[in-house]
Amino acid sequence: MTALEVDRVTVRYGATLALDRFSLHVGSGEIMAVVGPSGSGKSTLLRAVAGLEPLAAGRVLLAGRDLAGVATHRRGLGLMFQDHGLFAHLDVADNIAYGLRTAGVAPQIRRARVADLLDLVGLEGFEERSTEQLSGGEAQRVALARALAPEPGLLMLDEPLGSLDRALRDQLTGELRRLLTNLGQTAIHVTHDQAEAFAVADRVTVVDDGRPVAVGRPAELWADPGSRFVAEFLGHRNIWSVAVDGDGSLRWADQPIGRLPAGHPALAGGAGRRLMVLPATGLEPASGVEPASEPERCSLPVEVTEVVFRQGIHEVTARAGPGTVHVSTTDRLEVGQRLSLAVDVESLRSLSD
Ligand code: ADP
């Protein structure tokens, strides 16, 4: 079931087209990350859904109801921002209960709900803390509890972890996903950080220049980004111009790199030159892979130019005849080492330029 439907929404700021006939569906209980470079229209999308920007065209529907003319505070939304916006003059409990109080919820119900929410975000007993006594991560948890308090039909998070350091951010990303999933909370999570988007979301929408340019589950989007822009934005670095022969044989510049197996999607367009992407895990040190015995896996001679060790993985840059390649491997490689890499042509995908 669709919880949120953004239907061909256009928003203009003077001559700037911030959203250009933007459409997006978020299913009930789904976490949708919206990711894109700065200025691509992410915040405007949230503001349009919240009713904080007039729509030049299009509609926003929540649970099937057109929100045109519905005031922001009546839309059933929870909002959380990078700058958590907690009220400094109120303690933690009053911050969380703020929306409940204005909605006329009785004090004892408010108290019970605040305790439940603090429990949920891992801050039991924090009711009487002043907001000034909170660490950055705690403040974000209180802001989340406040946004969840009215049981919103849609939670909208705008760079919610943007002000935190990397370690805390990674920890809270996992917590946030667990918590929202357990609650069955429908959410839009806006971020410029593709790693955070991939970690938190069921699906990811990539935005460029006021339009969605790709939508998919994280693993699917990574494996098949569809366009050069999306591939580069997601952090792919093996983007090659490849010649495909009639029999599926591939050449990158003059270097044969293998043959596409029958039925591979990149064969659909027939012979010709294509822009292709290969994940860094699609290259691995070849031990005795003979092109003749295994035509799908050719070996590519390279010389290692850089090795970065990151959480058990070697991220290797190497020079090949046709250009630079990037490899993620658990094998230990050294700068200056010459070796052959096996190309997993199965995982090559075509890109539009
Ligand atoms: P993002 O959140 O992806 O960084 P925004 O939605 O903030 O992008 O902005 C989209 C575009 O609209 C940008 O070109 C930005 O400069 C412009 N914009 C945003 N807010 C305003 C505003 N209040 N007045 C004029 N232009 C704006």
Coordinates of C-alpha atoms and ligand atoms in Angstrom, one line a residue:
M1 CA 0.0 0.0 0.0
T2 CA 1.3 3.5 -0.9
A3 CA 1.5 5.7 2.2
L4 CA 3.0 8.8 0.4
E5 CA 2.4 9.7 -3.2
V6 CA 4.2 12.7 -4.6
D7 CA 2.7 13.2 -8.0
R8 CA 4.5 15.3 -10.6
V9 CA 5.2 18.1 -8.1
T10 CA 6.8 21.3 -9.4
V11 CA 8.2 23.9 -7.0
R12 CA 9.8 27.2 -8.2
Y13 CA 11.8 29.8 -6.3
G14 CA 11.6 32.7 -8.7
A15 CA 13.5 31.5 -11.8
T16 CA 14.9 28.4 -10.0
L17 CA 13.1 25.2 -10.8
A18 CA 13.7 23.4 -7.5
L19 CA 11.4 20.4 -8.2
D20 CA 10.6 19.5 -11.8
R21 CA 7.4 17.3 -12.1
F22 CA 8.8 15.2 -9.3
S23 CA 7.1 11.8 -8.6
L24 CA 7.8 9.5 -5.7
H25 CA 5.9 6.6 -4.0
V26 CA 6.7 5.4 -0.5
G27 CA 5.0 2.2 0.7
S28 CA 3.4 1.8 4.1
G29 CA 6.1 1.0 6.6
E30 CA 8.9 1.7 4.0
I31 CA 12.0 3.7 4.7
M32 CA 12.9 5.7 1.5
A33 CA 16.2 7.5 1.4
V34 CA 16.4 10.5 -0.8
V35 CA 20.0 11.2 -1.8
G36 CA 21.6 13.7 -4.1
P37 CA 24.2 16.5 -4.3
S38 CA 23.7 19.8 -2.5
G39 CA 21.1 21.9 -4.3
S40 CA 19.4 19.0 -6.1
G41 CA 16.0 19.7 -4.4
K42 CA 16.0 17.3 -1.4
S43 CA 14.9 19.8 1.2
T44 CA 12.4 21.4 -1.1
L45 CA 10.8 17.9 -1.5
L46 CA 10.4 17.7 2.2
R47 CA 9.1 21.2 2.4
A48 CA 6.6 20.6 -0.4
V49 CA 5.3 17.4 1.4
A50 CA 5.1 19.4 4.7
G51 CA 3.1 22.2 2.9
L52 CA 5.8 24.7 3.6
E53 CA 6.3 25.6 -0.1
P54 CA 3.5 26.2 -2.5
L55 CA 3.2 23.7 -5.4
A56 CA 3.3 25.3 -8.9
A57 CA 1.9 22.0 -10.1
G58 CA 1.2 18.4 -8.9
R59 CA -0.3 16.8 -5.9
V60 CA 0.9 15.3 -2.6
L61 CA -1.2 12.5 -1.1
L62 CA -0.8 10.8 2.3
A63 CA -2.7 7.5 2.7
G64 CA -4.7 8.4 -0.4
R65 CA -5.8 11.9 0.8
D66 CA -4.8 14.9 -1.2
L67 CA -3.1 17.3 1.2
A68 CA -3.9 20.5 -0.9
G69 CA -5.1 23.1 1.5
V70 CA -4.3 21.0 4.6
A71 CA -2.2 23.0 7.2
T72 CA 1.3 21.6 8.0
H73 CA 0.4 20.7 11.6
R74 CA -2.7 18.8 10.4
R75 CA -0.8 16.6 7.9
G76 CA 0.2 13.9 10.3
L77 CA 3.9 14.4 9.8
G78 CA 6.9 13.9 12.1
L79 CA 9.9 16.1 11.3
M80 CA 13.5 15.8 12.3
F81 CA 16.3 18.0 11.2
Q82 CA 20.1 18.1 11.4
D83 CA 19.9 21.1 13.7
H84 CA 17.6 19.2 16.1
G85 CA 15.7 22.3 17.0
L86 CA 15.0 21.3 20.6
F87 CA 13.6 24.0 22.8
A88 CA 16.3 25.1 25.2
H89 CA 13.9 26.3 27.9
L90 CA 12.1 23.0 28.1
D91 CA 13.4 19.8 29.7
V92 CA 13.6 16.5 27.7
A93 CA 10.1 15.3 28.7
D94 CA 8.5 18.6 27.7
N95 CA 10.3 18.7 24.4
I96 CA 9.1 15.2 23.5
A97 CA 5.5 15.9 24.8
Y98 CA 5.3 19.3 23.0
G99 CA 3.2 18.1 20.1
L100 CA 1.0 15.9 22.4
R101 CA 0.3 18.8 24.7
T102 CA -0.7 21.1 21.8
A103 CA -3.0 18.2 20.6
G104 CA -4.7 18.2 24.0
V105 CA -3.5 14.8 25.2
A106 CA -4.1 14.3 28.9
P107 CA -1.0 14.7 31.2
Q108 CA -0.8 11.1 32.5
I109 CA -1.0 9.7 29.0
R110 CA 1.7 12.1 27.9
R111 CA 3.9 11.0 30.7
A112 CA 3.5 7.3 29.8
R113 CA 4.1 8.0 26.2
V114 CA 7.3 10.1 26.9
A115 CA 8.6 7.2 29.0
D116 CA 7.9 4.7 26.2
L117 CA 9.6 6.9 23.7
L118 CA 12.7 7.5 25.8
D119 CA 12.9 3.8 26.3
L120 CA 12.6 3.3 22.5
V121 CA 15.5 5.6 21.8
G122 CA 17.6 4.2 24.6
L123 CA 17.4 7.2 27.0
E124 CA 15.4 5.8 29.9
G125 CA 15.1 8.2 32.8
F126 CA 16.2 11.3 30.8
E127 CA 12.8 13.1 31.4
E128 CA 14.2 15.9 33.6
R129 CA 17.4 16.5 31.9
S130 CA 17.9 20.0 30.4
T131 CA 18.6 19.9 26.7
E132 CA 21.9 21.6 27.4
Q133 CA 23.1 18.5 29.2
L134 CA 22.7 16.3 26.2
S135 CA 25.5 15.1 23.9
G136 CA 25.0 15.5 20.2
G137 CA 23.9 11.9 19.8
E138 CA 21.5 12.2 22.8
A139 CA 20.0 15.4 21.4
Q140 CA 19.3 13.6 18.1
R141 CA 17.6 10.8 19.9
V142 CA 15.4 13.2 21.8
A143 CA 14.5 15.0 18.5
L144 CA 13.6 11.6 17.1
A145 CA 11.4 10.8 20.1
R146 CA 9.7 14.1 19.7
A147 CA 9.1 13.5 16.0
L148 CA 7.6 10.1 16.7
A149 CA 5.5 11.2 19.7
P150 CA 2.3 12.0 17.7
E151 CA 2.5 8.6 15.8
P152 CA 3.0 10.4 12.5
G153 CA 1.7 8.8 9.3
L154 CA 5.0 9.8 7.7
L155 CA 8.3 10.6 9.4
M156 CA 10.6 13.0 7.5
L157 CA 14.3 13.2 8.4
D158 CA 16.4 15.9 6.9
E159 CA 20.2 15.1 7.3
P160 CA 19.3 13.9 10.8
L161 CA 22.8 12.6 11.6
G162 CA 24.7 15.3 9.6
S163 CA 26.1 17.1 12.6
L164 CA 27.6 14.0 14.2
D165 CA 31.0 12.4 13.9
R166 CA 31.5 9.4 11.6
A167 CA 31.6 6.7 14.3
L168 CA 28.4 7.9 16.1
R169 CA 26.8 8.5 12.8
D170 CA 27.4 4.9 11.7
Q171 CA 26.1 3.6 15.0
L172 CA 22.9 5.7 15.0
T173 CA 22.2 4.8 11.3
G174 CA 21.9 1.2 12.3
E175 CA 19.9 2.0 15.4
L176 CA 17.5 4.2 13.4
R177 CA 16.9 1.5 10.8
R178 CA 16.1 -1.1 13.5
L179 CA 13.9 1.3 15.4
L180 CA 11.9 2.5 12.3
T181 CA 11.5 -1.0 11.0
N182 CA 10.3 -2.4 14.3
L183 CA 7.7 0.4 14.5
G184 CA 6.6 -0.1 10.9
Q185 CA 7.1 3.6 10.5
T186 CA 6.9 5.0 7.0
A187 CA 9.8 7.4 6.6
I188 CA 11.7 9.6 4.1
H189 CA 15.3 10.1 5.0
V190 CA 17.1 12.9 3.2
T191 CA 20.9 12.9 3.1
H192 CA 23.7 13.8 0.8
D193 CA 25.7 10.8 2.1
Q194 CA 25.1 7.8 -0.1
A195 CA 26.6 5.4 2.5
E196 CA 24.1 6.6 5.1
A197 CA 21.3 6.3 2.6
F198 CA 22.2 2.7 1.7
A199 CA 22.6 1.7 5.4
V200 CA 19.2 3.1 6.5
A201 CA 16.8 2.6 3.6
D202 CA 14.6 -0.1 2.1
R203 CA 14.8 1.8 -1.1
V204 CA 16.9 4.8 -2.3
T205 CA 15.9 7.6 -4.7
V206 CA 18.7 9.5 -6.3
V207 CA 17.9 13.1 -7.1
D208 CA 19.6 15.4 -9.5
D209 CA 18.5 18.9 -10.5
G210 CA 15.0 18.6 -9.1
R211 CA 14.2 15.2 -10.6
P212 CA 14.5 11.6 -9.4
V213 CA 17.1 9.9 -11.7
A214 CA 17.1 6.4 -10.1
V215 CA 15.0 4.5 -7.6
G216 CA 15.8 1.0 -6.2
R217 CA 16.8 -1.2 -3.4
P218 CA 20.4 -0.4 -2.2
A219 CA 22.0 -3.6 -3.6
E220 CA 20.1 -3.4 -6.9
L221 CA 21.0 0.2 -7.4
W222 CA 24.6 -0.4 -6.6
A223 CA 24.8 -3.4 -9.0
D224 CA 23.0 -1.6 -11.8
P225 CA 23.1 2.2 -11.4
G226 CA 21.8 2.9 -14.9
S227 CA 23.6 6.2 -15.6
R228 CA 27.1 7.6 -15.3
F229 CA 25.8 10.3 -12.9
V230 CA 24.3 7.7 -10.5
A231 CA 27.2 5.4 -10.7
E232 CA 29.7 8.2 -9.9
F233 CA 27.5 9.6 -7.2
L234 CA 27.3 6.2 -5.5
G235 CA 31.1 5.9 -5.6
H236 CA 31.7 3.6 -8.5
R237 CA 35.1 4.1 -10.1
N238 CA 35.5 1.5 -12.7
I239 CA 33.5 3.2 -15.5
W240 CA 34.9 2.1 -18.9
S241 CA 34.1 2.6 -22.5
V242 CA 33.9 -1.0 -23.8
A243 CA 33.5 -2.4 -27.3
V244 CA 31.1 -5.3 -27.5
D245 CA 31.5 -7.7 -30.5
G246 CA 28.7 -9.7 -32.1
D247 CA 29.7 -12.8 -30.1
G248 CA 29.7 -10.9 -26.8
S249 CA 33.5 -10.5 -26.6
L250 CA 34.6 -7.3 -24.8
R251 CA 37.5 -5.0 -25.4
W252 CA 38.4 -2.1 -23.2
A253 CA 40.6 0.0 -25.5
D254 CA 42.6 -2.7 -27.1
Q255 CA 42.5 -5.0 -24.1
P256 CA 40.3 -8.1 -24.3
I257 CA 38.5 -8.4 -21.0
G258 CA 36.2 -11.4 -21.5
R259 CA 33.0 -12.4 -23.1
L260 CA 29.5 -11.7 -21.9
P261 CA 27.5 -14.9 -21.2
A262 CA 24.4 -15.5 -23.2
G263 CA 21.4 -13.6 -21.9
H264 CA 23.5 -10.8 -20.2
P265 CA 21.5 -7.5 -20.3
A266 CA 24.4 -5.6 -21.9
L267 CA 23.9 -7.8 -25.0
A268 CA 20.5 -6.4 -25.6
G269 CA 21.7 -3.5 -27.7
G270 CA 23.8 -5.7 -30.0
A271 CA 27.4 -5.0 -31.0
G272 CA 28.8 -1.6 -30.4
R273 CA 30.6 0.7 -27.9
R274 CA 29.1 1.1 -24.4
L275 CA 29.8 2.9 -21.2
M276 CA 30.0 0.2 -18.6
V277 CA 30.5 0.0 -14.8
L278 CA 32.2 -2.8 -12.8
P279 CA 32.0 -2.8 -9.0
A280 CA 35.4 -2.8 -7.4
T281 CA 34.5 -6.3 -6.1
G282 CA 34.2 -7.5 -9.7
L283 CA 38.0 -7.6 -10.1
E284 CA 40.2 -10.0 -8.2
P285 CA 43.7 -11.3 -8.3
A286 CA 43.7 -14.0 -10.9
S287 CA 45.5 -17.2 -10.1
G288 CA 46.0 -19.1 -13.3
V289 CA 42.8 -18.1 -15.0
E290 CA 43.3 -18.9 -18.6
P291 CA 41.2 -16.9 -21.1
A292 CA 41.0 -20.0 -23.3
S293 CA 39.6 -22.3 -20.6
E294 CA 37.2 -19.7 -19.2
P295 CA 36.2 -17.2 -21.8
E296 CA 33.9 -15.2 -19.5
R297 CA 36.9 -14.4 -17.3
C298 CA 39.9 -12.8 -19.0
S299 CA 42.8 -11.6 -17.1
L300 CA 43.9 -8.0 -17.1
P301 CA 47.6 -7.3 -16.4
V302 CA 48.0 -4.4 -14.0
E303 CA 50.6 -2.7 -11.7
V304 CA 49.4 -1.7 -8.2
T305 CA 49.8 2.1 -7.6
E306 CA 48.0 2.6 -4.3
V307 CA 46.7 0.4 -1.4
V308 CA 44.4 1.7 1.3
F309 CA 43.5 -0.7 4.1
R310 CA 40.0 -0.2 5.4
Q311 CA 38.2 -2.4 7.8
G312 CA 39.8 -5.6 6.6
I313 CA 39.5 -4.8 2.9
H314 CA 42.4 -3.6 0.7
E315 CA 41.1 -0.9 -1.6
V316 CA 43.6 -1.1 -4.4
T317 CA 44.3 1.3 -7.3
A318 CA 46.2 -0.2 -10.2
R319 CA 47.3 0.9 -13.7
A320 CA 46.2 -1.3 -16.6
G321 CA 46.9 -0.8 -20.3
P322 CA 43.7 1.0 -21.0
G323 CA 43.4 3.1 -17.8
T324 CA 43.2 3.0 -14.0
V325 CA 41.2 0.2 -12.2
H326 CA 39.9 0.0 -8.6
V327 CA 39.8 -3.3 -6.8
S328 CA 38.4 -4.2 -3.4
T329 CA 40.0 -7.4 -2.1
T330 CA 41.0 -9.2 1.0
D331 CA 44.2 -10.3 -0.7
R332 CA 47.3 -8.5 0.4
L333 CA 48.7 -6.5 -2.5
E334 CA 51.8 -4.2 -2.5
V335 CA 52.4 -1.0 -4.3
G336 CA 54.6 -1.7 -7.4
Q337 CA 53.3 -5.3 -7.6
R338 CA 52.5 -6.6 -11.0
L339 CA 49.7 -9.2 -11.4
S340 CA 46.8 -10.2 -13.4
L341 CA 43.2 -9.4 -12.4
A342 CA 40.2 -11.6 -13.3
V343 CA 37.3 -9.5 -14.6
D344 CA 33.9 -10.7 -13.5
V345 CA 32.2 -9.7 -16.7
E346 CA 28.9 -11.1 -15.4
S347 CA 28.7 -8.0 -13.1
L348 CA 29.4 -5.4 -15.8
R349 CA 26.4 -3.2 -16.5
S350 CA 25.7 -0.6 -19.2
L351 CA 25.3 3.0 -18.3
S352 CA 23.8 5.9 -20.1
D353 CA 26.2 8.9 -20.4
Ligands
ADP1 P1 19.1 20.3 -1.3 O1 18.3 20.1 -0.2 O2 19.2 19.1 -2.2 O3 20.5 20.8 -1.0 P2 17.3 22.5 -1.9 O4 16.0 21.8 -2.0 O5 17.7 23.2 -0.7 O6 18.4 21.4 -2.3 O7 17.5 23.5 -3.1 C1 17.1 23.2 -4.5 C2 17.3 24.4 -5.3 O8 16.5 25.5 -4.9 C3 18.7 25.0 -5.2 O9 19.1 25.5 -6.5 C4 18.6 26.1 -4.2 O10 19.6 27.1 -4.5 C5 17.2 26.6 -4.5 N1 16.6 27.2 -3.3 C6 16.3 26.5 -2.2 N2 15.6 27.3 -1.3 C7 15.5 28.5 -1.9 C8 14.9 29.7 -1.5 N3 14.3 29.9 -0.3 N4 15.0 30.8 -2.4 C9 15.5 30.6 -3.6 N5 16.1 29.5 -4.0 C10 16.1 28.4 -3.2

